[in-house]
Coordinates of C-alpha atoms and ligand atoms in Angstrom, one line a residue:
X19 CA 17.6 -19.5 27.9
X20 CA 16.7 -15.9 28.6
X21 CA 16.6 -14.5 32.0
X22 CA 15.0 -16.6 34.6
X23 CA 11.6 -14.8 35.0
X24 CA 12.7 -12.0 32.7
X25 CA 9.2 -11.9 31.4
X26 CA 7.9 -10.9 34.8
X27 CA 10.6 -8.2 35.3
X28 CA 10.2 -6.6 32.1
X29 CA 7.1 -5.3 30.3
X30 CA 6.8 -5.7 26.5
X31 CA 8.2 -3.0 24.4
X32 CA 6.4 -2.1 21.3
X33 CA 7.9 -0.1 18.5
X34 CA 7.8 3.7 19.1
X35 CA 7.0 6.3 16.6
X36 CA 7.4 10.1 16.3
X37 CA 4.4 12.2 16.5
X38 CA 1.6 12.0 13.8
X39 CA 2.2 15.7 13.3
X40 CA 5.7 15.3 12.4
X41 CA 5.7 12.1 10.3
X42 CA 2.9 13.1 8.1
X43 CA 5.0 15.8 6.6
X44 CA 7.1 13.4 4.5
X45 CA 7.2 9.9 3.2
X46 CA 10.2 8.7 5.6
X47 CA 10.3 5.9 8.0
X48 CA 9.2 7.3 11.4
X49 CA 10.2 4.8 14.1
X50 CA 12.3 5.6 17.1
X51 CA 15.3 3.2 17.8
X52 CA 15.3 1.9 21.3
X53 CA 18.6 1.7 23.2
X54 CA 20.5 -1.7 23.0
X55 CA 19.8 -2.2 26.7
X56 CA 16.1 -2.0 26.1
X57 CA 16.3 -4.6 23.3
X58 CA 18.4 -6.9 25.3
X59 CA 15.8 -6.6 28.2
X60 CA 13.3 -7.6 25.5
X61 CA 15.3 -10.7 24.4
X62 CA 15.3 -11.7 28.2
X63 CA 11.6 -12.0 28.2
X64 CA 11.9 -15.1 26.1
X65 CA 11.1 -17.9 28.6
X66 CA 12.6 -21.4 28.4
X67 CA 9.3 -22.5 27.3
X68 CA 10.3 -25.9 26.3
X69 CA 8.2 -26.3 23.0
X70 CA 8.8 -23.0 21.1
X71 CA 5.5 -22.7 19.1
X72 CA 7.2 -19.5 17.7
X73 CA 9.2 -21.7 15.4
X74 CA 6.1 -23.2 13.7
X75 CA 4.2 -19.8 13.7
X76 CA 7.0 -18.5 11.6
X77 CA 6.8 -19.7 8.1
X78 CA 10.5 -19.5 7.8
X79 CA 11.2 -21.5 10.9
X80 CA 13.2 -18.7 12.5
X81 CA 15.2 -19.9 15.5
X82 CA 13.6 -17.3 17.8
X83 CA 14.7 -18.4 21.2
X84 CA 18.3 -18.8 20.1
X85 CA 18.6 -15.3 18.7
X86 CA 16.6 -13.9 21.6
X87 CA 19.0 -15.4 24.0
X88 CA 22.1 -14.2 22.2
X89 CA 20.8 -10.6 22.1
X90 CA 20.0 -10.9 25.9
X91 CA 23.7 -11.9 26.4
X92 CA 24.7 -8.9 24.2
X93 CA 26.0 -11.4 21.5
X94 CA 24.6 -9.4 18.6
X95 CA 26.9 -10.7 15.8
X96 CA 26.0 -14.3 16.8
X97 CA 22.3 -13.3 16.9
X98 CA 22.8 -12.0 13.3
X99 CA 24.2 -15.3 12.2
X100 CA 21.4 -17.3 13.7
X101 CA 18.7 -15.0 12.1
X102 CA 20.4 -15.3 8.6
X103 CA 20.4 -18.9 8.9
X104 CA 16.7 -19.1 8.2
X105 CA 16.0 -15.5 6.8
X106 CA 17.6 -14.0 4.0
X107 CA 16.2 -10.6 4.6
X108 CA 15.3 -9.8 8.2
X109 CA 15.4 -6.1 7.3
X110 CA 12.2 -6.7 5.3
X111 CA 10.3 -8.8 7.9
X112 CA 11.6 -7.0 10.9
X113 CA 9.6 -3.9 9.4
X114 CA 6.8 -5.4 7.7
X115 CA 5.7 -8.8 8.9
X116 CA 2.5 -9.1 10.8
X117 CA 4.6 -11.4 13.0
X118 CA 2.7 -14.8 13.2
X119 CA 5.6 -15.7 15.5
X120 CA 4.5 -13.5 18.2
X121 CA 0.9 -14.8 17.9
X122 CA 2.2 -18.1 18.7
X123 CA 4.6 -17.2 21.5
X124 CA 3.9 -19.2 24.5
X125 CA 4.3 -16.1 26.8
X126 CA 1.2 -14.8 25.0
X127 CA -1.0 -17.3 26.9
X128 CA -0.6 -15.2 30.1
X129 CA 1.2 -12.0 29.1
X130 CA 1.9 -9.8 26.0
X131 CA 4.2 -11.9 23.7
X132 CA 8.0 -11.3 23.3
X133 CA 8.7 -8.4 20.8
X134 CA 10.2 -10.7 18.4
X135 CA 9.9 -8.5 15.2
X136 CA 11.5 -5.5 17.1
X137 CA 14.2 -7.6 18.2
X138 CA 14.8 -8.9 14.6
X139 CA 14.8 -5.5 13.1
X140 CA 17.4 -4.4 15.6
X141 CA 19.6 -7.3 15.2
X142 CA 19.9 -6.8 11.4
X143 CA 20.1 -3.1 11.6
X144 CA 23.1 -3.5 14.0
X145 CA 24.6 -5.9 11.5
X146 CA 24.4 -3.3 8.7
X147 CA 25.7 -0.6 11.0
X148 CA 28.8 -2.5 12.0
X149 CA 29.5 -3.8 8.6
X150 CA 28.9 -7.4 9.5
X151 CA 26.6 -8.0 6.6
X152 CA 29.2 -8.7 3.8
X153 CA 28.9 -10.2 0.3
X154 CA 29.4 -14.0 0.7
X155 CA 30.0 -15.2 -2.8
X156 CA 30.4 -19.0 -3.5
X157 CA 33.8 -20.7 -3.4
X158 CA 33.1 -22.4 -6.7
X159 CA 30.6 -22.4 -9.5
X160 CA 28.6 -25.4 -10.6
X161 CA 28.3 -24.5 -14.2
X162 CA 24.4 -24.6 -13.9
X163 CA 22.4 -21.5 -14.9
X164 CA 19.0 -20.4 -13.5
X165 CA 16.6 -17.6 -14.7
X166 CA 14.3 -16.1 -12.1
X167 CA 11.5 -14.1 -13.4
X168 CA 10.5 -11.3 -11.0
X169 CA 12.4 -9.7 -8.3
X170 CA 10.1 -9.4 -5.3
X171 CA 11.1 -11.1 -2.0
X172 CA 10.4 -14.7 -3.6
X173 CA 12.7 -14.1 -6.5
X174 CA 15.3 -12.4 -4.3
X175 CA 15.3 -15.2 -1.7
X176 CA 15.5 -17.8 -4.4
X177 CA 18.4 -15.9 -6.1
X178 CA 20.6 -15.5 -3.1
X179 CA 20.1 -19.1 -2.0
X180 CA 20.9 -20.7 -5.6
X181 CA 23.9 -18.2 -5.9
X182 CA 25.1 -19.5 -2.4
X183 CA 24.9 -23.0 -3.9
X184 CA 27.3 -21.9 -6.9
X185 CA 24.9 -21.6 -9.7
X186 CA 24.7 -18.8 -12.0
X187 CA 21.6 -16.8 -11.3
X188 CA 20.0 -14.1 -13.6
X189 CA 16.9 -12.3 -12.3
X190 CA 14.7 -10.7 -15.0
X191 CA 12.5 -7.8 -13.8
X192 CA 10.0 -5.8 -16.1
X193 CA 10.1 -2.8 -13.8
X194 CA 13.0 -0.4 -13.9
X195 CA 14.1 -1.3 -10.3
X196 CA 14.4 -4.3 -8.3
X197 CA 12.1 -5.3 -5.5
X198 CA 8.6 -6.1 -6.6
X199 CA 5.9 -5.0 -4.3
X200 CA 8.5 -4.1 -1.6
X201 CA 9.5 -1.2 -4.0
X202 CA 6.3 -0.3 -5.9
X203 CA 3.6 -1.3 -3.6
X204 CA 4.7 -0.7 0.0
X205 CA 5.0 3.0 0.8
X206 CA 8.4 4.5 1.8
X207 CA 7.0 5.4 5.3
X208 CA 6.9 1.6 5.9
X209 CA 10.1 0.6 3.9
X210 CA 12.6 3.2 2.5
X211 CA 13.9 2.0 -0.7
X212 CA 17.6 2.3 0.5
X213 CA 16.9 -0.7 2.6
X214 CA 16.2 -2.7 -0.6
X215 CA 19.2 -1.2 -2.5
X216 CA 21.8 -2.0 0.1
X217 CA 20.8 -5.7 0.0
X218 CA 20.9 -5.7 -3.9
X219 CA 24.3 -4.3 -3.8
X220 CA 25.4 -7.1 -1.5
X221 CA 23.8 -9.9 -3.8
X222 CA 25.4 -8.2 -6.9
X223 CA 28.7 -8.4 -5.3
X224 CA 28.0 -12.1 -4.5
X225 CA 27.4 -12.7 -8.3
X226 CA 23.6 -12.4 -8.8
X227 CA 23.0 -10.6 -12.1
X228 CA 19.9 -8.4 -12.2
X229 CA 18.4 -7.5 -15.6
X230 CA 15.7 -4.7 -15.4
X231 CA 13.1 -3.4 -18.0
X232 CA 12.9 -6.9 -19.5
X233 CA 9.2 -8.4 -19.6
X234 CA 9.2 -12.2 -20.0
X235 CA 6.4 -13.1 -22.4
X236 CA 7.0 -9.8 -24.3
X237 CA 10.6 -9.2 -25.0
X238 CA 12.0 -12.6 -24.3
X239 CA 9.7 -15.9 -24.3
X240 CA 9.9 -18.6 -21.5
X241 CA 11.0 -20.9 -24.3
X242 CA 14.0 -18.8 -25.0
X243 CA 15.0 -18.8 -21.5
X244 CA 14.5 -22.6 -21.3
X245 CA 17.0 -22.9 -24.2
X246 CA 19.7 -20.8 -22.4
X247 CA 19.2 -21.8 -18.7
X248 CA 19.0 -25.2 -16.8
X249 CA 16.0 -24.0 -14.8
X250 CA 13.5 -21.1 -15.0
X251 CA 11.8 -20.1 -11.7
X252 CA 8.7 -18.0 -11.9
X253 CA 8.4 -15.4 -9.1
X254 CA 6.0 -13.0 -10.9
X255 CA 3.6 -12.3 -8.1
X256 CA -0.1 -12.2 -8.2
X257 CA -0.7 -9.0 -9.9
X258 CA -4.3 -9.0 -11.5
X259 CA -6.1 -6.5 -9.2
X260 CA -9.6 -7.3 -8.1
X261 CA -12.2 -5.1 -9.4
X262 CA -15.6 -3.9 -8.1
X263 CA -18.0 -4.5 -11.0
X264 CA -20.8 -2.3 -10.0
X265 CA -22.5 0.6 -11.8
X266 CA -20.2 3.6 -12.2
X267 CA -17.0 1.8 -12.1
X268 CA -15.7 3.5 -15.1
X269 CA -16.0 7.0 -13.6
X270 CA -12.8 9.1 -13.4
X271 CA -11.9 9.0 -9.7
X272 CA -12.4 5.4 -9.2
X273 CA -8.6 4.1 -9.0
X274 CA -6.9 0.8 -8.2
X275 CA -5.0 1.2 -5.0
X276 CA -1.8 -0.2 -6.7
X277 CA -1.9 2.5 -9.3
X278 CA -2.3 5.2 -6.7
X279 CA 0.5 3.6 -4.5
X280 CA 3.0 3.0 -7.4
X281 CA 2.6 6.4 -8.6
X282 CA 3.5 7.8 -5.1
X283 CA 6.5 5.5 -4.7
X284 CA 7.8 6.5 -8.1
X285 CA 7.4 10.2 -7.2
X286 CA 9.4 9.7 -3.9
X287 CA 12.1 7.9 -6.0
X288 CA 11.9 10.9 -8.5
X289 CA 11.1 8.5 -11.1
X290 CA 7.6 10.0 -11.8
X291 CA 5.7 13.2 -11.5
X292 CA 2.5 13.9 -9.7
X293 CA -0.8 13.4 -11.5
X294 CA -3.9 15.1 -10.4
X295 CA -6.2 12.0 -10.7
X296 CA -3.7 9.8 -8.7
X297 CA -3.4 12.3 -6.1
X298 CA -5.6 12.7 -2.9
X299 CA -4.7 16.4 -2.2
X300 CA -7.8 18.3 -1.0
X301 CA -10.1 15.4 -1.8
X302 CA -12.6 13.5 0.0
X303 CA -11.1 9.9 -0.2
X304 CA -12.9 6.7 0.3
X305 CA -10.7 3.5 0.7
X306 CA -12.6 0.3 0.0
X307 CA -10.9 -2.6 1.8
X308 CA -9.5 -2.9 5.2
X309 CA -6.3 -4.9 4.7
X310 CA -2.6 -3.8 4.5
X311 CA -3.1 -2.2 1.0
X312 CA -6.1 -0.1 2.4
X313 CA -3.9 0.9 5.2
X314 CA -1.2 2.0 3.0
X315 CA -3.7 4.1 0.9
X316 CA -4.8 5.8 4.1
X317 CA -1.2 6.6 5.1
X318 CA -0.5 7.9 1.5
X319 CA -3.6 10.0 1.3
X320 CA -2.8 11.5 4.8
X321 CA 0.6 12.7 3.5
X322 CA -0.8 13.9 0.1
X323 CA -3.1 16.3 2.1
X324 CA -6.6 14.6 1.6
X325 CA -9.6 16.6 3.0
X326 CA -11.1 13.4 4.6
X327 CA -10.4 9.7 4.5
X328 CA -13.1 7.0 5.1
X329 CA -12.3 3.4 5.0
X330 CA -14.9 0.7 4.3
X331 CA -14.7 -3.0 5.3
X332 CA -17.2 -5.6 4.3
X333 CA -16.6 -7.8 7.3
X334 CA -17.8 -7.0 10.8
X335 CA -15.8 -5.1 13.3
X336 CA -13.4 -7.9 14.9
X337 CA -13.3 -8.2 18.7
X338 CA -10.3 -6.7 20.6
X339 CA -9.4 -9.9 22.1
X340 CA -9.3 -13.6 20.9
X341 CA -12.7 -15.3 20.7
X342 CA -13.3 -18.9 22.0
X343 CA -13.2 -20.4 18.4
X344 CA -9.9 -18.7 17.8
X345 CA -7.6 -19.8 20.6
X346 CA -3.8 -19.5 20.9
X347 CA -1.5 -20.4 19.1
X348 CA -3.7 -19.6 15.8
X349 CA -3.3 -16.4 14.2
X350 CA -5.7 -14.1 16.2
X351 CA -8.6 -12.5 14.1
X352 CA -8.7 -9.6 16.4
X353 CA -9.1 -5.9 15.7
X354 CA -5.8 -4.4 14.4
X355 CA -4.8 -0.8 13.9
X356 CA -1.8 0.3 11.9
X357 CA 0.1 3.4 12.3
X358 CA -1.7 4.7 9.2
X359 CA -5.0 4.2 10.8
X360 CA -3.8 6.2 13.8
X361 CA -2.9 9.2 11.5
X362 CA -6.7 10.0 10.6
X363 CA -9.3 7.8 9.0
X364 CA -12.9 7.1 9.7
X365 CA -13.2 3.2 9.6
X366 CA -16.5 1.7 8.9
X367 CA -17.2 -2.2 9.2
X368 CA -19.9 -4.3 7.5
X369 CA -20.4 -1.7 4.6
X370 CA -20.9 -2.9 1.0
X371 CA -20.5 -0.5 -1.9
X372 CA -23.4 -0.7 -4.3
X373 CA -22.8 2.0 -6.8
X374 CA -20.5 4.9 -7.8
X375 CA -22.2 8.0 -8.5
X376 CA -21.0 10.7 -11.1
X377 CA -21.8 13.9 -12.7
X378 CA -22.5 14.7 -16.4
X379 CA -18.7 14.8 -17.1
X380 CA -18.1 11.3 -15.9
X381 CA -16.5 12.4 -12.8
X382 CA -17.1 10.6 -9.6
X383 CA -19.1 12.6 -7.0
X384 CA -20.1 10.0 -4.5
X385 CA -21.2 6.4 -3.8
X386 CA -24.1 4.4 -2.4
X387 CA -23.6 1.7 0.3
X388 CA -25.7 -0.6 2.3
X389 CA -25.1 -2.2 5.6
X390 CA -24.5 -6.0 5.6
X391 CA -24.5 -8.8 7.9
X392 CA -23.3 -12.4 7.9
X393 CA -26.1 -15.0 8.8
X394 CA -26.0 -18.7 8.8
X395 CA -28.4 -19.9 6.3
X396 CA -30.6 -23.3 6.8
X397 CA -27.8 -25.3 5.2
X398 CA -25.4 -24.0 7.8
X399 CA -23.3 -21.9 5.6
X400 CA -22.4 -18.3 6.1
X401 CA -24.3 -15.9 3.9
X402 CA -24.0 -12.1 3.2
X403 CA -27.2 -10.4 3.6
X404 CA -28.1 -6.6 3.2
X405 CA -29.8 -4.7 6.1
X406 CA -33.0 -3.3 5.0
X407 CA -33.3 0.5 4.9
X408 CA -29.5 0.9 5.3
X409 CA -28.8 2.6 2.1
X410 CA -26.5 5.6 2.4
X411 CA -24.8 8.2 0.1
X412 CA -21.3 9.3 0.7
X413 CA -19.8 12.3 -1.0
X414 CA -16.3 11.6 -2.3
X415 CA -13.8 12.6 -5.2
X416 CA -11.5 9.8 -5.0
X417 CA -12.3 6.1 -4.4
X418 CA -9.3 3.7 -3.9
X419 CA -10.0 0.1 -4.6
X420 CA -7.9 -2.0 -2.1
X421 CA -9.5 -5.4 -2.8
X422 CA -6.5 -7.5 -3.3
X423 CA -5.5 -9.6 -6.2
X424 CA -7.2 -12.4 -8.0
X425 CA -4.0 -14.2 -9.1
X426 CA -1.0 -14.1 -11.5
X427 CA -1.0 -12.8 -15.0
X428 CA -1.1 -15.4 -17.9
X429 CA 1.1 -13.5 -20.3
X430 CA 4.3 -14.9 -19.0
X431 CA 3.2 -18.6 -19.6
X432 CA 1.7 -17.6 -23.1
X433 CA 2.6 -20.4 -25.5
X434 CA 3.6 -23.0 -22.9
X435 CA 1.4 -25.9 -21.8
X436 CA 2.1 -25.5 -18.2
X437 CA -0.9 -26.6 -16.1
X438 CA -2.5 -23.8 -14.2
X439 CA -5.6 -23.8 -11.9
X440 CA -8.6 -21.7 -12.0
X441 CA -6.8 -18.7 -10.6
X442 CA -4.1 -18.7 -13.1
X443 CA -1.5 -20.3 -10.6
X444 CA 0.7 -22.9 -11.9
X445 CA 0.0 -26.3 -10.4
X446 CA 3.1 -27.4 -8.6
X447 CA 4.7 -30.3 -6.8
X448 CA 7.5 -29.6 -4.7
X449 CA 7.6 -26.2 -6.4
X450 CA 8.0 -27.8 -9.7
X451 CA 5.3 -27.2 -12.5
X452 CA 4.1 -29.6 -15.0
X453 CA 7.1 -28.8 -17.0
X454 CA 10.1 -30.3 -15.1
X455 CA 12.3 -27.3 -16.3
X456 CA 10.0 -24.6 -14.7
X457 CA 9.6 -24.1 -11.1
X458 CA 7.3 -21.4 -9.3
X459 CA 7.4 -19.6 -5.9
X460 CA 5.8 -16.7 -3.9
X461 CA 2.4 -15.1 -4.5
X462 CA 2.6 -16.5 -8.2
X463 CA 2.3 -20.0 -6.7
X464 CA 0.2 -19.5 -3.4
X465 CA -1.8 -16.4 -4.5
X466 CA -1.5 -13.0 -2.7
X467 CA 0.2 -13.6 0.7
X468 CA 2.9 -12.0 2.8
X469 CA 6.7 -11.2 2.5
X470 CA 7.6 -13.8 5.0
X471 CA 5.8 -16.4 3.0
X472 CA 7.4 -15.1 -0.2
X473 CA 10.9 -15.5 1.2
X474 CA 10.0 -18.9 2.6
X475 CA 8.8 -20.2 -0.8
X476 CA 11.9 -18.7 -2.6
X477 CA 14.2 -20.7 -0.1
X478 CA 12.0 -23.8 -0.5
X479 CA 12.0 -23.7 -4.2
X480 CA 15.8 -23.2 -4.2
X481 CA 16.2 -26.2 -2.1
X482 CA 14.2 -28.4 -4.6
X483 CA 16.1 -26.8 -7.7
X484 CA 19.6 -27.2 -6.2
X485 CA 18.5 -30.9 -5.3
X486 CA 17.2 -31.7 -8.7
X487 CA 20.4 -30.2 -10.3
X488 CA 23.1 -31.7 -8.0
X489 CA 21.5 -34.9 -6.7
X490 CA 21.9 -33.4 -3.1
X491 CA 21.7 -30.0 -1.5
X492 CA 23.3 -28.4 1.6
X493 CA 20.8 -25.4 1.2
X494 CA 18.7 -25.1 4.5
X495 CA 14.9 -24.8 4.7
X496 CA 12.3 -24.7 7.4
X497 CA 11.9 -28.4 7.8
X498 CA 15.2 -29.8 5.9
X499 CA 18.2 -28.2 7.5
X500 CA 21.0 -28.9 10.0
X501 CA 20.6 -27.5 13.3
X502 CA 22.5 -24.2 14.0
X503 CA 25.8 -25.4 15.7
Ligands
LIG16 C1 0.4 -2.3 -1.0 C2 0.7 -3.6 -0.5 C3 1.2 -3.7 0.9 C4 1.6 -5.0 1.3 N1 2.1 -4.8 2.7 C5 2.6 -6.0 3.2 C6 3.1 -5.8 4.6 O1 3.2 -4.9 5.2 N2 3.6 -7.1 5.1 C7 3.7 -8.2 4.4 O2 4.1 -9.2 4.8 N3 3.1 -8.2 3.0 C8 2.8 -7.1 2.5 N4 2.2 -7.1 1.2 C9 2.2 -8.5 0.5 C10 3.7 -8.7 0.0 O3 4.1 -7.5 -0.5 C11 3.7 -9.7 -1.2 O4 3.1 -10.9 -0.6 C12 5.1 -10.1 -1.6 O5 5.7 -9.0 -2.2 C13 5.0 -11.2 -2.7 O6 6.3 -11.5 -3.2 P1 6.6 -12.0 -4.6 O7 8.0 -12.0 -4.8 O8 5.9 -13.4 -4.6 O9 5.9 -11.0 -5.7 P2 5.9 -9.5 -5.9 O10 6.5 -8.8 -4.8 O11 4.6 -9.1 -6.6 O12 7.1 -9.5 -7.1 C14 6.8 -10.0 -8.5 C15 7.8 -9.3 -9.4 O13 7.6 -9.9 -10.7 C16 7.7 -9.0 -11.7 N5 7.1 -9.5 -12.9 C17 5.8 -9.9 -13.1 N6 5.7 -10.5 -14.4 C18 6.8 -10.2 -15.0 C19 7.3 -10.7 -16.2 N7 6.5 -11.1 -17.2 N8 8.6 -10.4 -16.7 C20 9.4 -9.8 -15.7 N9 9.0 -9.5 -14.4 C21 7.9 -9.7 -14.1 C22 6.9 -7.8 -11.2 O14 7.2 -6.6 -11.8 C23 7.3 -7.8 -9.8 O15 8.6 -7.0 -9.6 C24 1.7 -6.0 0.7 C25 1.1 -6.0 -0.6 C26 0.7 -4.8 -1.2 C27 0.1 -4.9 -2.7

């Protein structure tokens, strides 16, 4: 496996980018492709570690040492086949995954871990370049019909798996294009949308039917779908945006991050026109929220020509390295900087926004903050307290609320008596809701999460559905599949 001591011969290679000055001129992806030789060297850094913790770090159970070894040997097509065994869409995770597998890589105990995500992306891109990724329609059809609501990564993964199993799959999407947050949340500079289109094209050729501009719960009810289909799978995401209910929240200039990001994605796709109130040009922008969405707002504001960008995070600044209570192989809660952060933003930690300030016309002109700290109270619980005399006023014209999502919308389930929890999430057992004809997967079931989890949930739900319909299944999931031969 790998090259004996390859990890001591070659340093870790991280993805390289073109200069900030060049890349912020447009919304295109900006990574620089390494040579095959360099990627093969990276594959050879994978040690024969015995117990590959990366398998369990990855929600998909990707067979990482196997594809690393194939790449090291220059067997790219074999590497692709290994990768596709567990992951329907490595082109999404290879670009966007925070890579929990790398956090769990055994080499990471003593050295920088293997560049697993970089290797993954280069395998799948080589597959597309060489025409190795071709439609793979099922040999025969089962006669069973499945409706999937929502076309994000969970719905797409489930659709492809269930279609592989021979069922007729129809995907219903309320937006005009397929992809969910991949298309309308994540900016093009992280994921160009032709990357989604080429995969959809393959899935259509495999026989998956996509129906856009149809909102279930509005044009068609879930009860109607139940009459026409054997199973309905909810993959509608967790789309209720978290608000900041403080004084001044109604001022013009206080905008939800998703409204801002979706607008720009539509503009890039020539499906929308610029709107002044959703544009950062010449504005002092404050992004509230330090996660992925906040970072995407920064990169988008930079490209739109913002005058200044400040980013608030309520949590304290994390340490650069793992702390004692956060050891390997757990996810490291360390300081992370995205490519967008490097493009120009002023990051502030331990800051809480208390009030939005506006003028007589109802337009945002600034906001008021305090510094906060987390203390342990006498009951031993963590508590957020404001620091005395830390009040500060910040001038700004645009505030972007990147505070995450509270849960799924309830519209789609209107009229049904499916059991839900306090966050509107359907209560499931093996992905089946309290109605045995309705399943759920992805952010809709687990709450806001990651692409890799959405793909994993879609695959696991497909496994359970196929097993229910056919009595047995040959679909593979993380824990229940044949080993790669
Ligand atoms: C700005 C942003 C950036 C992100 N960046 C990353 C990242 O870099 N890496 C990462 O791993 N994760 C990232 N995420 C998270 C990731 O995008 C989600 O976890 C993932 O897309 C969830 O997939 P899903 O299929 O469950 O739902 P979604 O992608 O939300 O898709 C749900 C789909 O259902 C459709 N729908 C909803 N209701 C109905 C209805 N009634 N009828 C018909 N259609 C309906 C919606 O229109 C949508 O297309 C990001 C999220 C955001 C918001």
